[in-house]
mmCIF file of C-alpha atoms in Angstrom:
data_model
loop_
_atom_site.group_PDB
_atom_site.id
_atom_site.type_symbol
_atom_site.label_atom_id
_atom_site.label_comp_id
_atom_site.label_asym_id
_atom_site.label_seq_id
_atom_site.Cartn_x
_atom_site.Cartn_y
_atom_site.Cartn_z
ATOM 1 C CA GLU A 1 -78.035 -128.608 -1.668
ATOM 2 C CA LEU A 2 -76.559 -125.251 -3.825
ATOM 3 C CA LYS A 3 -73.345 -126.087 -1.660
ATOM 4 C CA GLN A 4 -73.062 -129.488 -2.583
ATOM 5 C CA LEU A 5 -73.178 -128.807 -5.758
ATOM 6 C CA PHE A 6 -70.746 -126.792 -6.309
ATOM 7 C CA ASN A 7 -68.714 -127.812 -3.794
ATOM 8 C CA ALA A 8 -68.009 -124.212 -2.401
ATOM 9 C CA ASN A 9 -69.489 -122.228 0.146
ATOM 10 C CA ILE A 10 -71.717 -119.438 -2.387
ATOM 11 C CA GLU A 11 -72.729 -116.160 -1.173
ATOM 12 C CA ARG A 12 -72.750 -114.267 -4.183
ATOM 13 C CA ILE A 13 -73.949 -115.730 -7.290
ATOM 14 C CA GLU A 14 -74.096 -113.521 -10.920
ATOM 15 C CA CYS A 15 -76.105 -114.292 -13.477
ATOM 16 C CA TYR A 16 -75.496 -112.938 -17.452
ATOM 17 C CA ASP A 17 -77.971 -113.124 -20.341
ATOM 18 C CA ILE A 18 -77.050 -111.694 -23.588
ATOM 19 C CA SER A 19 -80.032 -109.895 -25.760
ATOM 20 C CA ASN A 20 -79.980 -109.055 -29.616
ATOM 21 C CA ILE A 21 -82.407 -109.206 -32.438
ATOM 22 C CA SER A 22 -80.163 -111.161 -35.583
ATOM 23 C CA GLY A 23 -76.851 -109.240 -33.801
ATOM 24 C CA GLN A 24 -78.169 -105.698 -33.668
ATOM 25 C CA ASN A 25 -78.256 -103.777 -30.275
ATOM 26 C CA ALA A 26 -76.732 -106.597 -29.197
ATOM 27 C CA VAL A 27 -76.318 -106.103 -24.872
ATOM 28 C CA GLY A 28 -76.049 -108.710 -22.051
ATOM 29 C CA SER A 29 -76.604 -107.918 -18.696
ATOM 30 C CA MET A 30 -75.309 -109.130 -15.163
ATOM 31 C CA VAL A 31 -77.489 -109.583 -12.204
ATOM 32 C CA ILE A 32 -76.452 -110.108 -8.556
ATOM 33 C CA PHE A 33 -78.271 -112.308 -5.695
ATOM 34 C CA SER A 34 -76.721 -112.451 -2.665
ATOM 35 C CA ALA A 35 -77.155 -114.164 0.526
ATOM 36 C CA LYS A 36 -78.829 -113.459 3.312
ATOM 37 C CA ASN A 37 -79.831 -115.291 6.209
ATOM 38 C CA GLY A 38 -80.008 -118.197 4.171
ATOM 39 C CA ASN A 39 -82.250 -116.234 1.664
ATOM 40 C CA PHE A 40 -80.617 -115.262 -1.982
ATOM 41 C CA LYS A 41 -81.576 -111.748 -2.794
ATOM 42 C CA PRO A 42 -80.989 -109.792 -5.690
ATOM 43 C CA LYS A 43 -78.897 -106.801 -5.127
ATOM 44 C CA LYS A 44 -80.084 -104.432 -7.927
ATOM 45 C CA GLY A 45 -77.224 -101.479 -6.985
ATOM 46 C CA ASP A 46 -74.692 -104.034 -8.211
ATOM 47 C CA TYR A 47 -76.285 -105.177 -11.405
ATOM 48 C CA ARG A 48 -74.469 -104.082 -15.151
ATOM 49 C CA LYS A 49 -75.337 -103.349 -18.093
ATOM 50 C CA PHE A 50 -72.616 -104.429 -20.974
ATOM 51 C CA LYS A 51 -72.976 -103.410 -24.836
ATOM 52 C CA ILE A 52 -71.044 -105.791 -26.848
ATOM 53 C CA LYS A 53 -68.551 -104.142 -28.477
ATOM 54 C CA THR A 54 -66.572 -106.838 -30.377
ATOM 55 C CA VAL A 55 -68.641 -109.480 -31.718
ATOM 56 C CA ALA A 56 -71.022 -108.341 -34.984
ATOM 57 C CA ARG A 57 -72.452 -111.371 -35.952
ATOM 58 C CA ILE A 58 -74.951 -113.481 -34.207
ATOM 59 C CA ASP A 59 -72.330 -115.780 -31.611
ATOM 60 C CA ASP A 60 -74.494 -115.802 -28.631
ATOM 61 C CA PRO A 61 -71.269 -117.650 -26.722
ATOM 62 C CA ALA A 62 -69.071 -115.177 -28.112
ATOM 63 C CA MET A 63 -71.289 -112.843 -26.531
ATOM 64 C CA MET A 64 -71.395 -114.128 -23.635
ATOM 65 C CA ALA A 65 -67.966 -114.685 -22.888
ATOM 66 C CA GLU A 66 -66.591 -110.810 -24.267
ATOM 67 C CA ILE A 67 -69.433 -109.866 -21.270
ATOM 68 C CA LEU A 68 -67.706 -112.338 -18.747
ATOM 69 C CA GLU A 69 -64.495 -111.361 -19.313
ATOM 70 C CA ARG A 70 -65.080 -107.522 -19.218
ATOM 71 C CA ARG A 71 -66.961 -108.326 -15.899
ATOM 72 C CA LEU A 72 -64.265 -110.670 -14.697
ATOM 73 C CA LYS A 73 -61.651 -107.702 -15.253
ATOM 74 C CA HIS A 74 -62.700 -105.180 -12.845
ATOM 75 C CA PRO A 75 -60.903 -106.070 -9.445
ATOM 76 C CA GLU A 76 -63.213 -103.523 -7.709
ATOM 77 C CA TRP A 77 -65.671 -105.485 -8.354
ATOM 78 C CA PRO A 78 -66.242 -108.357 -5.625
ATOM 79 C CA LEU A 79 -65.967 -111.770 -7.305
ATOM 80 C CA PRO A 80 -69.116 -114.181 -7.181
ATOM 81 C CA GLN A 81 -68.750 -117.867 -5.479
ATOM 82 C CA LEU A 82 -70.832 -118.890 -8.521
ATOM 83 C CA ILE A 83 -71.592 -117.997 -12.308
ATOM 84 C CA ILE A 84 -74.828 -118.754 -13.975
ATOM 85 C CA LEU A 85 -74.506 -118.413 -17.763
ATOM 86 C CA ASP A 86 -78.294 -118.334 -20.206
ATOM 87 C CA GLY A 87 -78.018 -120.945 -22.306
ATOM 88 C CA GLY A 88 -76.059 -124.145 -22.657
ATOM 89 C CA LYS A 89 -72.923 -126.253 -23.989
ATOM 90 C CA GLY A 90 -71.537 -123.555 -26.250
ATOM 91 C CA GLN A 91 -72.067 -121.052 -23.236
ATOM 92 C CA LEU A 92 -70.646 -123.112 -20.175
ATOM 93 C CA SER A 93 -67.655 -123.826 -23.248
ATOM 94 C CA ALA A 94 -66.913 -119.924 -23.889
ATOM 95 C CA GLY A 95 -67.259 -119.042 -19.986
ATOM 96 C CA LEU A 96 -64.838 -122.086 -18.799
ATOM 97 C CA LYS A 97 -62.086 -120.667 -21.660
ATOM 98 C CA ILE A 98 -62.572 -117.480 -20.695
ATOM 99 C CA LEU A 99 -62.221 -118.272 -16.590
ATOM 100 C CA LYS A 100 -59.097 -120.576 -17.610
ATOM 101 C CA LYS A 101 -57.636 -117.178 -19.656
ATOM 102 C CA LEU A 102 -57.694 -115.208 -17.012
ATOM 103 C CA LYS A 103 -56.532 -117.929 -14.218
ATOM 104 C CA LEU A 104 -59.419 -118.147 -12.132
ATOM 105 C CA SER A 105 -61.785 -120.378 -10.555
ATOM 106 C CA ILE A 106 -64.982 -119.896 -10.009
ATOM 107 C CA PRO A 107 -68.312 -122.729 -10.188
ATOM 108 C CA VAL A 108 -69.808 -121.952 -13.605
ATOM 109 C CA CYS A 109 -73.008 -123.314 -14.932
ATOM 110 C CA ALA A 110 -75.377 -122.805 -17.905
ATOM 111 C CA LEU A 111 -78.887 -122.870 -17.722
ATOM 112 C CA ALA A 112 -81.141 -123.884 -21.035
ATOM 113 C CA LYS A 113 -84.266 -122.140 -20.454
ATOM 114 C CA LYS A 114 -86.537 -124.356 -23.111
ATOM 115 C CA GLU A 115 -85.542 -127.752 -21.887
ATOM 116 C CA GLU A 116 -84.417 -126.452 -17.956
ATOM 117 C CA GLU A 117 -81.267 -128.392 -17.889
ATOM 118 C CA LEU A 118 -78.198 -127.431 -15.983
ATOM 119 C CA TYR A 119 -74.906 -128.019 -17.642
ATOM 120 C CA LEU A 120 -72.207 -128.313 -15.646
ATOM 121 C CA PRO A 121 -68.466 -128.697 -16.564
ATOM 122 C CA GLU A 122 -67.894 -132.008 -14.391
ATOM 123 C CA ARG A 123 -71.371 -133.845 -16.154
ATOM 124 C CA LYS A 124 -71.419 -135.264 -20.160
ATOM 125 C CA ASN A 125 -74.844 -134.921 -19.788
ATOM 126 C CA PRO A 126 -76.984 -132.392 -17.887
ATOM 127 C CA LEU A 127 -79.019 -131.873 -15.266
ATOM 128 C CA PRO A 128 -82.822 -131.398 -14.772
ATOM 129 C CA LEU A 129 -83.885 -128.897 -12.950
ATOM 130 C CA LYS A 130 -86.365 -131.563 -11.782
ATOM 131 C CA SER A 131 -84.236 -133.440 -10.215
ATOM 132 C CA LEU A 132 -83.289 -130.521 -8.007
ATOM 133 C CA SER A 133 -85.284 -129.578 -4.756
ATOM 134 C CA SER A 134 -87.795 -127.298 -6.012
ATOM 135 C CA GLU A 135 -86.280 -125.036 -3.939
ATOM 136 C CA LEU A 136 -82.840 -125.268 -5.703
ATOM 137 C CA ALA A 137 -84.787 -125.286 -9.002
ATOM 138 C CA PHE A 138 -86.577 -122.086 -8.335
ATOM 139 C CA LEU A 139 -83.722 -120.193 -7.056
ATOM 140 C CA PHE A 140 -82.273 -120.980 -10.711
ATOM 141 C CA GLN A 141 -84.884 -120.371 -12.106
ATOM 142 C CA ARG A 142 -85.586 -116.808 -10.838
ATOM 143 C CA ILE A 143 -82.308 -115.152 -10.906
ATOM 144 C CA ARG A 144 -82.364 -116.201 -14.695
ATOM 145 C CA ASP A 145 -85.525 -115.054 -15.109
ATOM 146 C CA GLU A 146 -83.972 -111.613 -13.684
ATOM 147 C CA ALA A 147 -80.725 -111.722 -15.858
ATOM 148 C CA HIS A 148 -82.902 -112.018 -18.753
ATOM 149 C CA ARG A 149 -85.471 -109.040 -17.568
ATOM 150 C CA PHE A 150 -82.831 -107.369 -17.436
ATOM 151 C CA ALA A 151 -81.073 -107.754 -20.744
ATOM 152 C CA ILE A 152 -84.484 -107.645 -22.882
ATOM 153 C CA SER A 153 -85.663 -104.162 -21.183
ATOM 154 C CA TYR A 154 -81.916 -102.522 -21.678
ATOM 155 C CA HIS A 155 -82.072 -104.224 -25.509
ATOM 156 C CA ARG A 156 -85.555 -102.574 -26.004
ATOM 157 C CA ALA A 157 -83.906 -99.413 -24.157
ATOM 158 C CA LEU A 158 -81.811 -99.068 -26.928
ATOM 159 C CA ARG A 159 -83.799 -99.576 -29.760
ATOM 160 C CA SER A 160 -86.313 -96.958 -28.786
ATOM 161 C CA GLN A 161 -83.397 -94.678 -28.851
ATOM 162 C CA GLY A 162 -82.144 -95.992 -31.798
ATOM 163 C CA LEU A 163 -85.764 -95.364 -33.492
ATOM 164 C CA ALA A 164 -86.220 -91.495 -32.812
ATOM 165 C CA PRO A 165 -83.677 -90.517 -34.604
ATOM 166 C CA LEU A 166 -84.656 -92.622 -37.497
ATOM 167 C CA LYS A 167 -87.938 -91.146 -37.009
ATOM 168 C CA ILE A 168 -86.881 -87.254 -37.426
ATOM 169 C CA ARG A 169 -84.146 -88.757 -41.022
ATOM 170 C CA THR A 170 -86.506 -89.746 -42.213
ATOM 171 C CA LYS A 171 -89.376 -86.851 -41.476
ATOM 172 C CA LEU A 172 -86.519 -84.145 -42.688
ATOM 173 C CA ARG A 173 -86.423 -85.849 -46.069
ATOM 174 C CA GLN A 174 -90.670 -85.981 -46.147
ATOM 175 C CA THR A 175 -90.766 -82.137 -45.087
ATOM 176 C CA PRO A 176 -89.140 -79.568 -47.124
ATOM 177 C CA LYS A 177 -89.104 -76.938 -44.701
ATOM 178 C CA ALA A 178 -86.818 -77.193 -41.237
ATOM 179 C CA SER A 179 -89.709 -74.976 -39.804
ATOM 180 C CA TYR A 180 -91.347 -78.048 -39.435
ATOM 181 C CA PHE A 181 -89.388 -78.997 -36.211
#
């Protein structure tokens, strides 16, 4: 069913997600699922984290474009046969622009969590996941949820690192003696 949907033999799937709070500490994640004996399994050693460097405002599609472009400029990393972007039309459009810019022909789709819909380049309207087989719908959800989990954990780690120095600076202002530390 996956092969029919994307008209391609798919052995490696990459999924991308963005995590931020009002644009602060914005990060992206890339998770990999590889086919083994017909089943897709996470390939955690190939996961990647990205700090957003070029987008300073709240703009998930632009952030998605940044991490996708940065990733695809790594020729030493094997190319996927399918790219899944967490999001909707905006993320799909951003992904398509990057693929065109880099002259790459890789099937891409976007998966919107709220409506559980799959956005495909050749379809005007999204495809509800419930219209797919339960196995394929579950695969899409599992991959998307793993990318989300990985992005959130990285974002939380960065936030917690940022809070410790802030607490120290606050204590230094409140405590006249440096010997306190």
